[in-house]
């Protein structure tokens, strides 16, 4: 045997001994025995469908072949085989199955190399923009089937395009990994999501493991398997498990925190020995669904704002430098921070009319702040945010900080003790930590403590198709996590009230902000 | 929990705790955890297809249900569920998948009770009567598919009839066990049998384990599983493993032998500690394919013969007492024994013309013995056997005895040391041990040592659907068996030559026969 296998690779090259009268084990059992030795396990199964083609293929290939495996909670399953010397890549697809957007990454399973990436809007948006409306739709006759076929068709179409861009045949895709929240995972698997949103919030399954692509209607290699990330419960999904895996938080000696901010703020605190997770409503303000001009990141969307503390001039940056047409979460955080630091907003988050000058106007009895005037905006209408929008942001940031305080104090830690503060999610990548600290949304840690992970869900999904070793890590993450139910009790409310100020009632928690504020408010 | 489960039963009643906010494990994982505890294992998987209906069923049934399980080499698989209080039986079908005849047995999986039985001719007979011709046919374009669909269709039709006779719905059949020889098993699974008959005689698979009925095209409950008995090699199939299981040979302290006589004589020698098996050609004479009037057992077939040593009158018994139309293996053994004991045949097995009187006639230059005259036979033609037929029987019986001697001497034992001599197979059930001893086909043991098992393959298949514990026994049988390759060397030939006499060259091996012979030849 002169074959070298990458450790942990889902693809294993095997060089079998030819059968003889002295060694007349069946083809399948010969292969299984070899894999058992190679993988150092006594649990290997062979997929039944493979048996029918096995004898001819083994002999055609002179008993030298590549095996593509998968694994469930009982052991390994051999699902596909290819010729050892096959020139074609053996491809895998990592999927970040987002509620709004789905991201695909094509990976060479032999080398682990990323071949291409693409993304598309989740076609279920046509049914409902959010998970809740889709779950209700799923209750209708044929609703679940409709939602399922939308996402499956979308995946099929986009996987085909992705493969095509790399001149790879669909039949060369042997493995897919999917990380999504619990509801998206259910809709993807065509599992009834009804009970996810009803007390006591029970998923159909926590650990779907490997499922045949064919069984899910995914048109890649007919023997391909799909690994579906497990969830902890209805509100803590596989996307977060993938995120933890990607961050490496679960392997570090020091305690770190991982925050995924969206409509919910999901927070994980921990290290290699323990993990605590909680998910709380951070408020929709942060995902740009609330402010009248709020929107998700995209060309023309304001993502950075700075205000000259001397002139009160607004310096606006938009994505792709297109004419401004709205503001996204990170832009709103910047704006609030700058308004506060420039002294245009007080510590309660109220706009100070006297300082805002002509930018303040009343509409429906509520103060509004003009951000971009009609003549400079993309749609030739004024872009403004209202005091209500800001109030909503303040509640969101207070909730975020309170959750962070609650989870750290639950293990007797202070936020200052954190060695790394991981910020996950596309939205998270755009947040300026300084701005988030300035409004007291995130703790006052040195800027280098903050690490943006980008699409951590996709990152974790990629790891899972690159190495079978991740399966143990994923299991360990699931087992180690204690889910902290956020009780909105008096203690929580006290913390929340204190956090509703900019940056916080207790200014000693934000020494760096205090300094700047002292300068700017002189 | 007030539910009692029969130990080892494939069906397990489960009473789950209702989910709550404190215990919000997913439905599937809740069920798996309960089964793990109940089955005392950490390896339980749930079939993916089951997940889609799980949440509604669990709630409709108030979390009380019956689980139908199967098991592969890695652990348990939950494949079907039914309501706990369901009045319908949960049915299983045990199948003896014979080359010539297929026997079905319907079993209540909850109680283990046999509900009904039926059998049908293997429809593959239309392609070829024997395995060899079918394997050659399978090489032709579409040949394997044709052979497979013949047997699958036959099974579907006859399982439906069987269920109907018990007023059981096909959807109530959740488990099937199939015991057949290696070739039949391959054809049943639609696996290429090509290499079974070509050196070095490699099956596609040794341990098919549990396969989905749906995947095999068997139209019972869509979640039903089929357990396929493992084989040891091309010439030692699952039917024999089932036979060993049924005999209990593998559990006894004393050493016994199990013989399944057909075209091949399959022999297993052993006890709870070790098993030795060999299969050798016993010659087709015994399955009634050779003698001109030879046929398989059926109405009108001669199965017993006695000859009055004083008058040389033949006393013929036929199955169902119908007019005679042929002779089967057991009848032929009786006839040979009686001819020999009455002195109409010498120790070389040659008919003694002078004593046979009018019954001897020559045809194509060969001596023939009239067994039934035209006017008494069913077809109004003479029923006769030729000297060639008898020669063939002698070779068969010599081969049988030589195999028995070889296998026992391979472990330093004598045939007389055997505590039990199991005779399996329908054919075996009809053999009169005294006759078999008289011609030296079987050793001269006390008659009570002989135990006929009837259809041991069906018996083993029934055990497998009655109790999951058999899975370990089956594995152990497979692991314990040493397959003895029969080398036709000088030693074997010497034994064979000595056994070609009636009952044997060494008369001291057959003391009881010597006595009678002495009496009858006076």
mmCIF file of N, CA and C in Angstrom, chain B residues 98-164:
data_model
loop_
_atom_site.group_PDB
_atom_site.id
_atom_site.type_symbol
_atom_site.label_atom_id
_atom_site.label_comp_id
_atom_site.label_asym_id
_atom_site.label_seq_id
_atom_site.Cartn_x
_atom_site.Cartn_y
_atom_site.Cartn_z
ATOM 1 N N UNK B 98 -36.161 -20.717 -1.050
ATOM 2 C CA UNK B 98 -35.552 -21.876 -1.689
ATOM 3 C C UNK B 98 -35.372 -21.709 -3.183
ATOM 4 N N UNK B 99 -34.439 -22.454 -3.724
ATOM 5 C CA UNK B 99 -34.213 -22.426 -5.165
ATOM 6 C C UNK B 99 -35.446 -22.946 -5.898
ATOM 7 N N UNK B 100 -36.073 -23.954 -5.327
ATOM 8 C CA UNK B 100 -37.236 -24.565 -5.971
ATOM 9 C C UNK B 100 -38.545 -24.051 -5.382
ATOM 10 N N UNK B 101 -38.559 -23.911 -4.066
ATOM 11 C CA UNK B 101 -39.810 -23.562 -3.429
ATOM 12 C C UNK B 101 -39.566 -22.501 -2.361
ATOM 13 N N UNK B 102 -40.514 -21.593 -2.267
ATOM 14 C CA UNK B 102 -40.410 -20.513 -1.295
ATOM 15 C C UNK B 102 -41.511 -20.717 -0.263
ATOM 16 N N UNK B 103 -41.141 -20.680 1.010
ATOM 17 C CA UNK B 103 -42.119 -20.902 2.067
ATOM 18 C C UNK B 103 -42.225 -19.641 2.920
ATOM 19 N N UNK B 104 -43.449 -19.230 3.188
ATOM 20 C CA UNK B 104 -43.700 -18.020 3.969
ATOM 21 C C UNK B 104 -44.394 -18.378 5.271
ATOM 22 N N UNK B 105 -44.065 -17.625 6.301
ATOM 23 C CA UNK B 105 -44.733 -17.841 7.580
ATOM 24 C C UNK B 105 -45.057 -16.471 8.167
ATOM 25 N N UNK B 106 -46.318 -16.279 8.467
ATOM 26 C CA UNK B 106 -46.757 -15.000 9.028
ATOM 27 C C UNK B 106 -46.747 -15.096 10.551
ATOM 28 N N UNK B 107 -46.077 -14.133 11.172
ATOM 29 C CA UNK B 107 -45.891 -14.184 12.626
ATOM 30 C C UNK B 107 -46.399 -12.891 13.266
ATOM 31 N N UNK B 108 -47.048 -13.009 14.399
ATOM 32 C CA UNK B 108 -47.430 -11.838 15.186
ATOM 33 C C UNK B 108 -46.192 -11.412 15.973
ATOM 34 N N UNK B 109 -45.671 -10.239 15.660
ATOM 35 C CA UNK B 109 -44.400 -9.835 16.269
ATOM 36 C C UNK B 109 -44.525 -9.555 17.767
ATOM 37 N N UNK B 110 -45.733 -9.238 18.205
ATOM 38 C CA UNK B 110 -45.898 -8.937 19.628
ATOM 39 C C UNK B 110 -45.883 -10.196 20.482
ATOM 40 N N UNK B 111 -46.565 -11.218 19.994
ATOM 41 C CA UNK B 111 -46.685 -12.446 20.787
ATOM 42 C C UNK B 111 -45.751 -13.544 20.298
ATOM 43 N N UNK B 112 -45.247 -13.416 19.077
ATOM 44 C CA UNK B 112 -44.409 -14.454 18.501
ATOM 45 C C UNK B 112 -45.223 -15.600 17.903
ATOM 46 N N UNK B 113 -46.546 -15.476 17.978
ATOM 47 C CA UNK B 113 -47.429 -16.548 17.516
ATOM 48 C C UNK B 113 -47.405 -16.657 15.989
ATOM 49 N N UNK B 114 -47.413 -17.886 15.476
ATOM 50 C CA UNK B 114 -47.488 -18.098 14.026
ATOM 51 C C UNK B 114 -48.946 -18.002 13.610
ATOM 52 N N UNK B 115 -49.225 -17.110 12.664
ATOM 53 C CA UNK B 115 -50.614 -16.877 12.258
ATOM 54 C C UNK B 115 -51.005 -17.713 11.049
ATOM 55 N N UNK B 116 -50.073 -17.926 10.134
ATOM 56 C CA UNK B 116 -50.398 -18.691 8.930
ATOM 57 C C UNK B 116 -49.116 -19.039 8.187
ATOM 58 N N UNK B 117 -49.240 -19.931 7.253
ATOM 59 C CA UNK B 117 -48.088 -20.368 6.470
ATOM 60 C C UNK B 117 -48.533 -20.635 5.043
ATOM 61 N N UNK B 118 -47.658 -20.427 4.098
ATOM 62 C CA UNK B 118 -47.983 -20.795 2.717
ATOM 63 C C UNK B 118 -46.678 -20.988 1.953
ATOM 64 N N UNK B 119 -46.784 -21.534 0.769
ATOM 65 C CA UNK B 119 -45.573 -21.714 -0.030
ATOM 66 C C UNK B 119 -45.922 -21.646 -1.502
ATOM 67 N N UNK B 120 -44.917 -21.378 -2.295
ATOM 68 C CA UNK B 120 -45.135 -21.312 -3.745
ATOM 69 C C UNK B 120 -43.851 -21.700 -4.455
ATOM 70 N N UNK B 121 -44.009 -22.190 -5.692
ATOM 71 C CA UNK B 121 -42.824 -22.533 -6.480
ATOM 72 C C UNK B 121 -42.051 -21.263 -6.794
ATOM 73 N N UNK B 122 -40.744 -21.331 -6.654
ATOM 74 C CA UNK B 122 -39.919 -20.179 -7.007
ATOM 75 C C UNK B 122 -40.154 -19.847 -8.477
ATOM 76 N N UNK B 123 -40.678 -18.658 -8.761
ATOM 77 C CA UNK B 123 -41.031 -18.339 -10.155
ATOM 78 C C UNK B 123 -39.816 -18.277 -11.073
ATOM 79 N N UNK B 124 -38.624 -18.240 -10.502
ATOM 80 C CA UNK B 124 -37.414 -18.242 -11.334
ATOM 81 C C UNK B 124 -37.204 -19.579 -12.024
ATOM 82 N N UNK B 125 -37.981 -20.583 -11.608
ATOM 83 C CA UNK B 125 -37.886 -21.887 -12.276
ATOM 84 C C UNK B 125 -38.174 -21.733 -13.765
ATOM 85 N N UNK B 126 -39.007 -20.753 -14.117
ATOM 86 C CA UNK B 126 -39.322 -20.529 -15.530
ATOM 87 C C UNK B 126 -38.074 -20.130 -16.316
ATOM 88 N N UNK B 127 -37.083 -19.577 -15.636
ATOM 89 C CA UNK B 127 -35.815 -19.208 -16.288
ATOM 90 C C UNK B 127 -34.868 -20.404 -16.292
ATOM 91 N N UNK B 128 -34.802 -21.076 -15.178
ATOM 92 C CA UNK B 128 -33.910 -22.228 -15.070
ATOM 93 C C UNK B 128 -34.197 -22.940 -13.769
ATOM 94 N N UNK B 129 -34.128 -24.286 -13.789
ATOM 95 C CA UNK B 129 -34.488 -25.028 -12.588
ATOM 96 C C UNK B 129 -33.424 -24.921 -11.507
ATOM 97 N N UNK B 130 -32.186 -24.701 -11.928
ATOM 98 C CA UNK B 130 -31.113 -24.673 -10.938
ATOM 99 C C UNK B 130 -30.442 -23.318 -10.910
ATOM 100 N N UNK B 131 -29.682 -23.143 -9.849
ATOM 101 C CA UNK B 131 -28.995 -21.885 -9.611
ATOM 102 C C UNK B 131 -28.029 -21.535 -10.736
ATOM 103 N N UNK B 132 -27.325 -22.549 -11.219
ATOM 104 C CA UNK B 132 -26.308 -22.306 -12.232
ATOM 105 C C UNK B 132 -26.892 -21.659 -13.477
ATOM 106 N N UNK B 133 -27.997 -22.222 -13.945
ATOM 107 C CA UNK B 133 -28.590 -21.676 -15.162
ATOM 108 C C UNK B 133 -29.102 -20.253 -14.914
ATOM 109 N N UNK B 134 -29.560 -19.997 -13.713
ATOM 110 C CA UNK B 134 -30.039 -18.642 -13.416
ATOM 111 C C UNK B 134 -28.887 -17.643 -13.375
ATOM 112 N N UNK B 135 -27.765 -18.090 -12.810
ATOM 113 C CA UNK B 135 -26.616 -17.178 -12.738
ATOM 114 C C UNK B 135 -26.128 -16.848 -14.147
ATOM 115 N N UNK B 136 -26.166 -17.827 -15.031
ATOM 116 C CA UNK B 136 -25.777 -17.539 -16.410
ATOM 117 C C UNK B 136 -26.775 -16.601 -17.064
ATOM 118 N N UNK B 137 -28.043 -16.813 -16.778
ATOM 119 C CA UNK B 137 -29.085 -15.939 -17.334
ATOM 120 C C UNK B 137 -28.899 -14.505 -16.839
ATOM 121 N N UNK B 138 -28.459 -14.381 -15.576
ATOM 122 C CA UNK B 138 -28.293 -13.044 -14.992
ATOM 123 C C UNK B 138 -27.237 -12.227 -15.721
ATOM 124 N N UNK B 139 -26.329 -12.909 -16.419
ATOM 125 C CA UNK B 139 -25.287 -12.210 -17.161
ATOM 126 C C UNK B 139 -25.818 -11.533 -18.416
ATOM 127 N N UNK B 140 -26.984 -11.990 -18.857
ATOM 128 C CA UNK B 140 -27.545 -11.418 -20.073
ATOM 129 C C UNK B 140 -28.151 -10.060 -19.766
ATOM 130 N N UNK B 141 -28.299 -9.274 -20.818
ATOM 131 C CA UNK B 141 -28.847 -7.937 -20.659
ATOM 132 C C UNK B 141 -30.241 -8.006 -20.018
ATOM 133 N N UNK B 142 -30.392 -7.374 -18.896
ATOM 134 C CA UNK B 142 -31.687 -7.371 -18.211
ATOM 135 C C UNK B 142 -31.993 -8.663 -17.491
ATOM 136 N N UNK B 143 -31.058 -9.596 -17.531
ATOM 137 C CA UNK B 143 -31.296 -10.915 -16.939
ATOM 138 C C UNK B 143 -31.476 -10.857 -15.435
ATOM 139 N N UNK B 144 -30.576 -10.149 -14.774
ATOM 140 C CA UNK B 144 -30.653 -10.049 -13.317
ATOM 141 C C UNK B 144 -31.958 -9.373 -12.894
ATOM 142 N N UNK B 145 -32.317 -8.322 -13.634
ATOM 143 C CA UNK B 145 -33.544 -7.595 -13.316
ATOM 144 C C UNK B 145 -34.763 -8.513 -13.451
ATOM 145 N N UNK B 146 -34.738 -9.324 -14.494
ATOM 146 C CA UNK B 146 -35.846 -10.248 -14.740
ATOM 147 C C UNK B 146 -35.954 -11.260 -13.585
ATOM 148 N N UNK B 147 -34.832 -11.857 -13.240
ATOM 149 C CA UNK B 147 -34.822 -12.849 -12.162
ATOM 150 C C UNK B 147 -35.275 -12.214 -10.850
ATOM 151 N N UNK B 148 -34.780 -11.009 -10.609
ATOM 152 C CA UNK B 148 -35.134 -10.320 -9.378
ATOM 153 C C UNK B 148 -36.625 -10.015 -9.340
ATOM 154 N N UNK B 149 -37.156 -9.502 -10.448
ATOM 155 C CA UNK B 149 -38.566 -9.125 -10.403
ATOM 156 C C UNK B 149 -39.459 -10.356 -10.288
ATOM 157 N N UNK B 150 -39.012 -11.492 -10.838
ATOM 158 C CA UNK B 150 -39.808 -12.716 -10.686
ATOM 159 C C UNK B 150 -39.976 -13.076 -9.205
ATOM 160 N N UNK B 151 -38.878 -13.057 -8.482
ATOM 161 C CA UNK B 151 -38.979 -13.476 -7.082
ATOM 162 C C UNK B 151 -39.669 -12.398 -6.233
ATOM 163 N N UNK B 152 -39.387 -11.135 -6.534
ATOM 164 C CA UNK B 152 -40.016 -10.061 -5.749
ATOM 165 C C UNK B 152 -41.528 -10.056 -5.998
ATOM 166 N N UNK B 153 -41.917 -10.177 -7.260
ATOM 167 C CA UNK B 153 -43.345 -10.215 -7.565
ATOM 168 C C UNK B 153 -44.013 -11.408 -6.889
ATOM 169 N N UNK B 154 -43.337 -12.549 -6.957
ATOM 170 C CA UNK B 154 -43.872 -13.749 -6.320
ATOM 171 C C UNK B 154 -44.065 -13.544 -4.828
ATOM 172 N N UNK B 155 -43.084 -12.923 -4.203
ATOM 173 C CA UNK B 155 -43.188 -12.671 -2.770
ATOM 174 C C UNK B 155 -44.324 -11.705 -2.479
ATOM 175 N N UNK B 156 -44.398 -10.636 -3.258
ATOM 176 C CA UNK B 156 -45.453 -9.652 -3.016
ATOM 177 C C UNK B 156 -46.836 -10.280 -3.115
ATOM 178 N N UNK B 157 -47.002 -11.069 -4.167
ATOM 179 C CA UNK B 157 -48.303 -11.686 -4.394
ATOM 180 C C UNK B 157 -48.654 -12.621 -3.241
ATOM 181 N N UNK B 158 -47.699 -13.447 -2.860
ATOM 182 C CA UNK B 158 -47.993 -14.465 -1.856
ATOM 183 C C UNK B 158 -48.053 -13.906 -0.433
ATOM 184 N N UNK B 159 -47.299 -12.847 -0.174
ATOM 185 C CA UNK B 159 -47.423 -12.201 1.134
ATOM 186 C C UNK B 159 -48.812 -11.579 1.241
ATOM 187 N N UNK B 160 -49.270 -10.988 0.145
ATOM 188 C CA UNK B 160 -50.607 -10.379 0.145
ATOM 189 C C UNK B 160 -51.686 -11.432 0.412
ATOM 190 N N UNK B 161 -51.558 -12.574 -0.255
ATOM 191 C CA UNK B 161 -52.539 -13.652 -0.047
ATOM 192 C C UNK B 161 -52.512 -14.133 1.403
ATOM 193 N N UNK B 162 -51.298 -14.271 1.918
ATOM 194 C CA UNK B 162 -51.128 -14.758 3.281
ATOM 195 C C UNK B 162 -51.765 -13.792 4.283
ATOM 196 N N UNK B 163 -51.498 -12.501 4.077
ATOM 197 C CA UNK B 163 -52.071 -11.486 4.965
ATOM 198 C C UNK B 163 -53.584 -11.512 4.865
ATOM 199 N N UNK B 164 -54.033 -11.603 3.643
ATOM 200 C CA UNK B 164 -55.474 -11.599 3.401
ATOM 201 C C UNK B 164 -56.166 -12.752 4.141
#
